[in-house]
Amino acid sequence: MEFGMNKCKTLHINRGKWQNEEQASTLNNEHLDNMQPNEYYKYLGILQNRKVDHTALKTQLKEQYRKRLSKILKTELNSKNTVRAINTYAIPLLTYSFGIIKWSKTDLENLNILTRTQLTRFRQLHPNSCKERLTIERKEGGRGLTDIHEIHNKQINSLRKYFKEKNTSLHQAVTIADANYTPLNLNAENIPVSNILTLEEKKNKWSQKQLHGKHCHIMNNPDIDKELSYSWLQKGQLQPETEGFIIAIQDQVIATRNYRKYIIKDRAQQTDTCRRCHLQSETIEHITNGCKLLTGTEYTLRNDFVGRIIHQEIAKTYKFIQEEQPYYKYTPQSVFENDTIKLYWDRTIHTDRTVTCNRPDITLTLKKEKVTYIIEISVPNDNNITKKYEEKISKYIPLTQEVERIWQQKEVKILPFIISSTGLTHRKFKENLDILNLKGHIHTLAQRAVIIKTTNITRSFLKQ
């Protein structure tokens, strides 16, 4: 085994000051050059000379962090894996230096800003989206990114606790000697650590925002199933760009005419009237569900996507079809029927008495049990979920009475399936799936289809 002399140099320090030795040192008759003041050696991953150059190291780490972020964001990972890669590949590059390099509160905030800037650059975060939401857990409606400021303070506190609790002479000597030489400042009894927001504090700050907070207030509706509504975030199967865009829609920061005129006060925007129908104010709610010119086309197709997913699963469950197709390719057959099951798709039910609403999306009849299910699909705006569910029930009560009488059924049930345009789900959705003996993944498929279609509608609308 040979000693790598070509990697070695000497450094002479006298009373903390660098000394320039004219004669080079030798070791085993090998020539060793002297280190210069602008040269550094790496010890445990940290560049050092007479002392640690905190400014130079922070600049270097920040640049390496930026490069790793860019490398991750250029990949084709889905949204959840992209965040996971940032948390496990990019951010640990910084956390290794916490406790060694002196990062100020401003430095840490600049790192968080760099993260958001890079995400925006790669179209994975809207620049006006709620920044607190980025570091909130996915099950709570956030994107699950590690808060650099938070992890810095936790690591400082953890290292201080470790040294303070150790009783060995070495640890005690280090504790006495560290009088603000390191970020730990072990000699001090307590050091002021800037406050970090807890999860609840972040959520409160988010909810208190006039624009971003509207989504939080809607989520407080007892008729909304929070777990199902955020299941698309927890599964993270969307592309990062789509995830960032639907969150921007929920945060209501999309550049509609109403937003540009009244929120950001764009003087060039003279009117907030819808660019398509010219009838109402062009808000994000109007684009996703209120424009009359899209009612018979885009909105109907989005409803049908959910209906196709449910219809295909019912048809597969009762052996009417053998192979499953993607929902956007599946064309439901108007009638499926055998000795035990009758399944209608978008078919008028004729009755003796005049019934206004007699064409449900799906009708399923179990002949032996003499039970009929009237299945209705709706994709309203977020704030209309409760209203739409009650509307579907009241709308089809006359039809249920007629079907029960004419078809001689023991029971006729109305099963509304309500998912909002941004994926918020009515609490009865899962219960209604269980009534039909359908699997839970149906909600995942339906929610994903709705979100993708909503983003497509919004993008197409804004391009005109």
XYZ file of C-alpha atoms in Angstrom:
464
model
C 0.000 0.000 0.000
C 1.449 3.374 -1.041
C 0.840 6.733 0.606
C -0.594 9.270 -1.884
C 2.108 11.937 -1.474
C 0.917 13.837 -4.551
C -2.249 14.689 -2.612
C -0.369 16.083 0.393
C 0.691 19.630 1.226
C 1.839 21.351 4.389
C 0.170 24.206 6.228
C 2.034 26.314 8.808
C 0.030 28.347 11.316
C 1.517 30.349 14.169
C -0.860 31.745 16.785
C -3.770 31.471 14.387
C -1.994 33.218 11.505
C -0.853 31.655 8.252
C 2.934 31.419 7.846
C 4.759 31.330 4.529
C 7.594 28.848 4.743
C 10.306 29.398 2.141
C 11.599 25.866 2.284
C 9.353 23.026 1.235
C 8.869 20.144 3.649
C 9.890 16.578 3.016
C 8.497 13.284 4.234
C 10.275 10.016 3.503
C 12.423 11.944 1.025
C 9.221 13.058 -0.767
C 8.792 16.748 -1.630
C 5.697 18.441 -0.089
C 4.522 21.817 -1.350
C 3.245 24.509 0.971
C -0.428 25.451 0.912
C -1.268 28.949 -0.233
C -3.755 31.250 1.585
C -6.356 30.759 -1.167
C -6.077 26.954 -1.165
C -8.309 24.610 0.840
C -8.232 21.025 2.014
C -11.342 18.928 2.521
C -11.967 17.409 5.925
C -15.143 15.357 6.377
C -16.591 17.050 3.317
C -15.928 20.612 4.544
C -13.311 22.820 2.852
C -10.881 24.324 5.363
C -7.652 26.289 5.552
C -6.726 28.304 8.630
C -10.439 28.314 9.353
C -13.725 27.449 7.688
C -14.673 30.050 5.088
C -18.421 30.157 5.767
C -19.240 32.614 2.959
C -17.404 30.643 0.267
C -18.863 27.341 1.450
C -22.411 28.686 1.510
C -22.009 29.954 -2.055
C -20.622 26.597 -3.162
C -23.336 24.578 -1.407
C -26.062 26.799 -2.763
C -24.785 26.285 -6.331
C -24.526 22.508 -5.868
C -28.037 22.462 -4.418
C -29.341 24.406 -7.427
C -27.708 21.930 -9.825
C -29.199 18.938 -8.025
C -32.630 20.563 -8.051
C -32.369 21.188 -11.791
C -31.266 17.616 -12.423
C -34.287 16.268 -10.521
C -36.790 18.642 -12.124
C -35.616 17.668 -15.623
C -36.582 14.042 -15.025
C -39.937 12.491 -15.875
C -40.724 11.474 -12.302
C -44.314 11.826 -11.129
C -45.152 14.556 -8.628
C -44.715 12.524 -5.439
C -41.413 10.978 -6.523
C -40.116 14.381 -7.608
C -40.693 15.756 -4.113
C -39.234 12.600 -2.589
C -36.102 12.987 -4.747
C -35.673 16.610 -3.633
C -36.068 15.605 0.017
C -33.590 12.716 -0.212
C -31.064 13.804 -2.863
C -30.915 17.618 -2.929
C -31.732 18.812 0.593
C -29.321 16.401 2.439
C -26.508 18.226 0.633
C -27.411 21.230 2.805
C -28.334 19.429 6.009
C -24.834 17.941 6.273
C -23.518 21.476 6.808
C -26.054 22.454 9.484
C -24.182 22.806 12.769
C -20.873 23.437 10.966
C -21.615 26.303 8.610
C -23.255 29.409 10.040
C -26.497 29.832 8.115
C -28.430 32.978 9.006
C -32.206 33.220 8.907
C -31.866 35.201 5.661
C -29.598 32.521 4.140
C -32.129 29.804 4.940
C -35.042 31.810 3.551
C -33.007 32.407 0.373
C -32.609 28.633 0.014
C -36.384 28.195 0.290
C -36.801 30.957 -2.300
C -34.314 29.181 -4.576
C -36.382 25.986 -4.292
C -39.596 27.792 -5.225
C -37.847 29.645 -8.067
C -36.556 26.409 -9.581
C -39.966 24.750 -9.294
C -41.523 27.748 -11.044
C -38.854 27.700 -13.740
C -39.750 24.101 -14.577
C -43.503 24.883 -14.493
C -44.112 22.788 -11.375
C -45.219 25.639 -9.113
C -47.255 28.760 -9.827
C -45.297 31.811 -8.597
C -48.371 33.162 -6.786
C -49.416 29.907 -5.112
C -49.498 29.685 -1.327
C -45.877 29.158 -0.216
C -46.885 27.606 3.133
C -48.734 24.894 1.253
C -45.511 23.718 -0.390
C -44.090 22.366 2.893
C -47.350 21.098 4.416
C -47.905 17.316 4.457
C -49.708 15.870 1.448
C -52.499 14.363 3.522
C -53.238 17.914 4.737
C -53.376 19.393 1.241
C -49.734 20.386 0.812
C -46.966 19.008 -1.390
C -44.738 17.516 1.306
C -41.491 19.348 0.572
C -38.983 19.559 3.440
C -38.810 23.009 5.033
C -35.092 23.879 5.013
C -35.477 26.425 7.816
C -37.282 23.875 9.972
C -34.784 21.047 9.453
C -31.867 23.436 10.158
C -33.256 24.432 13.547
C -34.099 20.831 14.443
C -30.567 19.698 13.641
C -28.983 22.536 15.658
C -31.145 21.673 18.673
C -30.433 17.957 18.279
C -26.640 18.447 18.146
C -26.680 20.826 21.123
C -28.675 18.309 23.127
C -26.222 15.543 22.209
C -23.176 17.480 23.420
C -24.893 18.800 26.542
C -26.001 15.325 27.655
C -22.620 13.626 27.089
C -20.529 13.323 30.262
C -17.174 12.414 28.692
C -14.251 14.780 29.213
C -13.876 15.287 25.478
C -17.466 16.427 24.990
C -17.285 18.648 28.059
C -14.058 20.250 26.810
C -15.637 20.925 23.405
C -18.701 22.424 25.095
C -16.552 24.807 27.176
C -14.326 25.791 24.244
C -17.162 26.514 21.772
C -17.855 30.160 22.583
C -19.701 30.982 19.379
C -17.030 29.349 17.193
C -19.654 27.093 15.629
C -23.382 27.570 14.983
C -24.012 25.357 18.045
C -22.432 27.887 20.442
C -22.198 25.125 23.071
C -20.735 27.371 25.771
C -23.953 29.379 25.976
C -26.778 28.006 28.105
C -29.459 28.927 25.603
C -29.142 30.330 22.131
C -31.891 32.235 20.360
C -33.224 30.019 17.575
C -35.582 31.677 15.136
C -39.119 30.376 15.439
C -40.291 27.784 12.954
C -43.932 27.318 12.109
C -45.583 24.108 13.218
C -47.955 22.262 10.902
C -50.978 23.839 12.588
C -49.439 27.311 12.399
C -48.737 26.865 8.685
C -52.316 25.719 8.110
C -53.655 28.697 10.097
C -51.478 31.102 8.123
C -52.719 29.511 4.902
C -56.373 29.730 5.962
C -56.060 33.374 6.996
C -55.026 34.475 3.512
C -57.877 36.201 1.733
C -57.421 34.462 -1.611
C -55.537 31.241 -0.862
C -57.584 30.659 2.281
C -60.867 30.153 0.390
C -59.892 26.565 -0.306
C -59.259 25.947 3.430
C -62.698 27.277 4.349
C -64.335 25.062 1.720
C -62.515 22.038 3.160
C -64.203 22.711 6.516
C -67.513 21.694 4.945
C -68.657 18.561 6.858
C -69.987 17.042 3.618
C -66.476 16.902 2.126
C -64.367 13.796 2.739
C -60.928 15.280 3.414
C -59.035 12.011 3.080
C -60.584 11.182 -0.299
C -60.316 14.788 -1.485
C -56.547 14.783 -0.967
C -55.945 11.184 -2.054
C -54.593 12.438 -5.419
C -51.899 14.318 -3.494
C -51.030 11.326 -1.311
C -50.787 8.976 -4.295
C -48.880 11.620 -6.279
C -49.432 9.964 -9.657
C -49.960 13.188 -11.594
C -47.218 14.924 -13.524
C -45.600 17.696 -11.420
C -46.775 20.359 -13.870
C -50.385 19.155 -13.601
C -50.178 18.996 -9.810
C -48.789 22.526 -9.607
C -51.494 23.812 -11.970
C -54.468 22.264 -10.133
C -53.125 23.648 -6.845
C -52.921 27.071 -8.474
C -56.583 26.648 -9.485
C -57.496 25.779 -5.882
C -55.484 28.791 -4.692
C -57.353 30.914 -7.282
C -54.216 32.540 -8.710
C -54.822 31.685 -12.374
C -54.565 34.752 -14.620
C -58.256 35.121 -15.446
C -59.594 38.527 -16.461
C -61.154 38.988 -13.036
C -57.849 38.133 -11.318
C -55.846 40.480 -13.503
C -58.248 43.384 -13.087
C -59.160 43.177 -9.394
C -56.401 41.166 -7.692
C -53.135 42.217 -9.340
C -54.621 45.534 -10.577
C -53.385 45.201 -14.148
C -54.237 48.541 -15.805
C -54.072 46.945 -19.241
C -57.047 44.736 -18.309
C -60.082 46.924 -18.954
C -62.867 44.370 -18.505
C -63.419 41.191 -16.501
C -66.162 39.822 -18.788
C -65.675 36.230 -19.981
C -63.748 36.114 -23.262
C -65.947 33.268 -24.520
C -69.574 33.842 -23.517
C -69.316 37.608 -22.721
C -72.065 37.143 -20.117
C -70.397 36.822 -16.713
C -67.236 37.772 -14.880
C -64.307 35.571 -15.906
C -63.292 33.962 -12.608
C -61.636 30.589 -12.238
C -64.968 29.124 -11.065
C -66.594 30.438 -14.238
C -63.928 28.810 -16.431
C -64.035 25.419 -14.710
C -67.829 25.136 -14.472
C -69.808 28.221 -15.409
C -69.283 29.150 -19.058
C -72.425 28.368 -21.086
C -70.433 27.721 -24.249
C -68.670 24.791 -22.553
C -71.728 23.278 -20.869
C -72.709 20.878 -23.642
C -69.159 19.953 -24.598
C -66.222 20.071 -22.188
C -68.182 19.932 -18.920
C -70.402 17.131 -20.197
C -67.379 15.135 -21.376
C -65.777 15.509 -17.947
C -68.968 14.187 -16.310
C -69.044 11.335 -18.802
C -65.459 10.352 -17.945
C -66.535 9.660 -14.356
C -69.671 7.895 -15.590
C -67.668 5.708 -17.978
C -65.325 4.627 -15.183
C -68.247 3.597 -12.959
C -70.236 2.007 -15.819
C -67.254 -0.043 -17.014
C -66.566 -1.335 -13.496
C -70.217 -2.372 -13.057
C -70.228 -4.058 -16.479
C -67.001 -5.893 -15.616
C -68.322 -6.921 -12.175
C -71.414 -8.548 -13.723
C -69.451 -10.167 -16.615
C -70.938 -8.047 -19.395
C -67.418 -7.217 -20.579
C -64.156 -9.141 -20.161
C -61.383 -6.669 -20.971
C -60.940 -3.260 -19.395
C -60.204 -0.212 -21.539
C -58.907 3.272 -20.658
C -61.885 5.416 -19.677
C -61.269 7.888 -22.517
C -61.540 5.038 -25.052
C -64.432 3.182 -23.449
C -67.823 3.621 -25.131
C -70.652 2.421 -22.863
C -73.304 0.274 -24.478
C -76.779 1.704 -24.087
C -78.241 -1.509 -22.605
C -76.692 -4.556 -20.950
C -79.166 -7.207 -19.812
C -79.294 -10.836 -18.751
C -81.498 -12.968 -16.490
C -80.377 -11.247 -13.297
C -79.067 -7.751 -14.217
C -80.246 -4.818 -16.291
C -77.812 -1.937 -16.877
C -78.748 1.262 -18.711
C -76.427 4.040 -19.821
C -77.932 7.512 -20.364
C -81.308 6.022 -21.291
C -84.770 7.544 -20.855
C -87.050 5.654 -18.462
C -90.646 5.811 -19.675
C -93.335 6.256 -17.023
C -97.132 6.563 -16.967
C -97.024 9.954 -15.347
C -95.005 12.823 -16.678
C -91.660 13.008 -14.904
C -89.359 15.882 -15.829
C -86.092 14.178 -14.892
C -86.325 10.682 -16.336
C -82.899 10.152 -17.911
C -80.299 9.298 -15.245
C -76.660 8.731 -16.156
C -76.725 5.048 -15.143
C -79.568 2.754 -14.072
C -78.772 -0.607 -12.485
C -81.502 -3.133 -11.700
C -80.953 -6.341 -9.742
C -83.864 -8.457 -10.929
C -83.858 -11.176 -8.260
C -83.501 -8.717 -5.378
C -85.949 -6.307 -7.050
C -83.680 -3.359 -6.274
C -82.897 -0.509 -8.669
C -80.098 2.034 -8.338
C -80.375 5.390 -10.063
C -76.774 6.580 -10.420
C -76.080 10.256 -11.090
C -72.716 11.903 -11.747
C -71.885 15.553 -11.137
C -68.672 17.619 -11.230
C -69.590 20.989 -9.663
C -67.358 23.773 -8.369
C -65.790 23.245 -4.945
C -68.314 25.395 -3.083
C -71.351 23.682 -4.644
C -70.737 20.085 -3.533
C -73.439 19.969 -0.839
C -75.955 21.848 -2.970
C -75.397 19.551 -5.959
C -75.802 16.385 -3.874
C -79.113 17.563 -2.417
C -80.237 18.708 -5.854
C -79.627 15.266 -7.363
C -81.613 13.581 -4.594
C -84.631 15.890 -4.848
C -84.492 15.898 -8.642
C -84.950 12.127 -9.007
C -87.402 11.373 -6.181
C -90.444 11.486 -8.572
C -88.686 9.031 -10.892
C -87.910 6.614 -8.051
C -91.588 6.558 -7.086
C -92.651 5.743 -10.630
C -89.963 3.094 -11.143
C -90.865 1.421 -7.877
C -94.529 1.295 -8.868
C -94.209 0.344 -12.558
C -91.258 -2.069 -12.295
C -92.606 -3.487 -9.007
C -89.375 -2.950 -7.151
C -88.880 -3.443 -3.421
C -86.482 -0.523 -3.278
C -85.213 2.235 -5.566
C -82.115 4.132 -4.388
C -80.601 7.344 -5.705
C -76.794 7.233 -5.633
C -75.176 10.572 -6.537
C -71.407 10.517 -7.148
C -70.094 14.039 -6.599
C -66.468 15.091 -7.275
C -65.705 18.782 -7.651
C -63.744 20.183 -10.595
C -60.548 20.169 -8.478
C -61.068 16.713 -6.969
C -62.894 17.485 -3.710
C -65.114 14.514 -2.908
C -68.478 14.259 -1.179
C -68.404 12.081 1.939
C -71.046 9.721 0.458
C -68.907 8.804 -2.559
C -67.121 5.885 -0.884
C -70.333 4.728 0.796
C -72.156 4.657 -2.547
C -69.308 2.671 -4.097
C -69.662 0.107 -1.307
C -73.413 -0.166 -1.960
C -72.619 -1.116 -5.557
C -69.814 -3.458 -4.430
C -67.272 -1.444 -6.407
C -63.620 -1.195 -5.402
C -62.027 1.917 -3.916
C -59.659 2.440 -6.844
C -62.676 3.688 -8.841
C -62.537 6.924 -6.871
C -58.817 7.287 -7.661
C -59.467 6.865 -11.390
C -62.444 9.231 -11.358
C -60.630 11.909 -9.355
C -57.590 11.770 -11.623
C -59.765 11.985 -14.751
C -61.594 15.043 -13.390
C -58.391 16.876 -12.403
C -56.684 16.246 -15.738
C -59.758 17.372 -17.664
C -60.143 20.514 -15.521
C -56.538 21.528 -16.178
C -57.015 20.892 -19.911
C -60.186 23.006 -19.963
C -58.455 25.865 -18.135
C -55.340 25.826 -20.313
C -57.361 25.750 -23.540
C -59.607 28.542 -22.296
C -56.748 30.870 -21.382
C -55.015 30.392 -24.739
C -57.935 31.975 -26.596
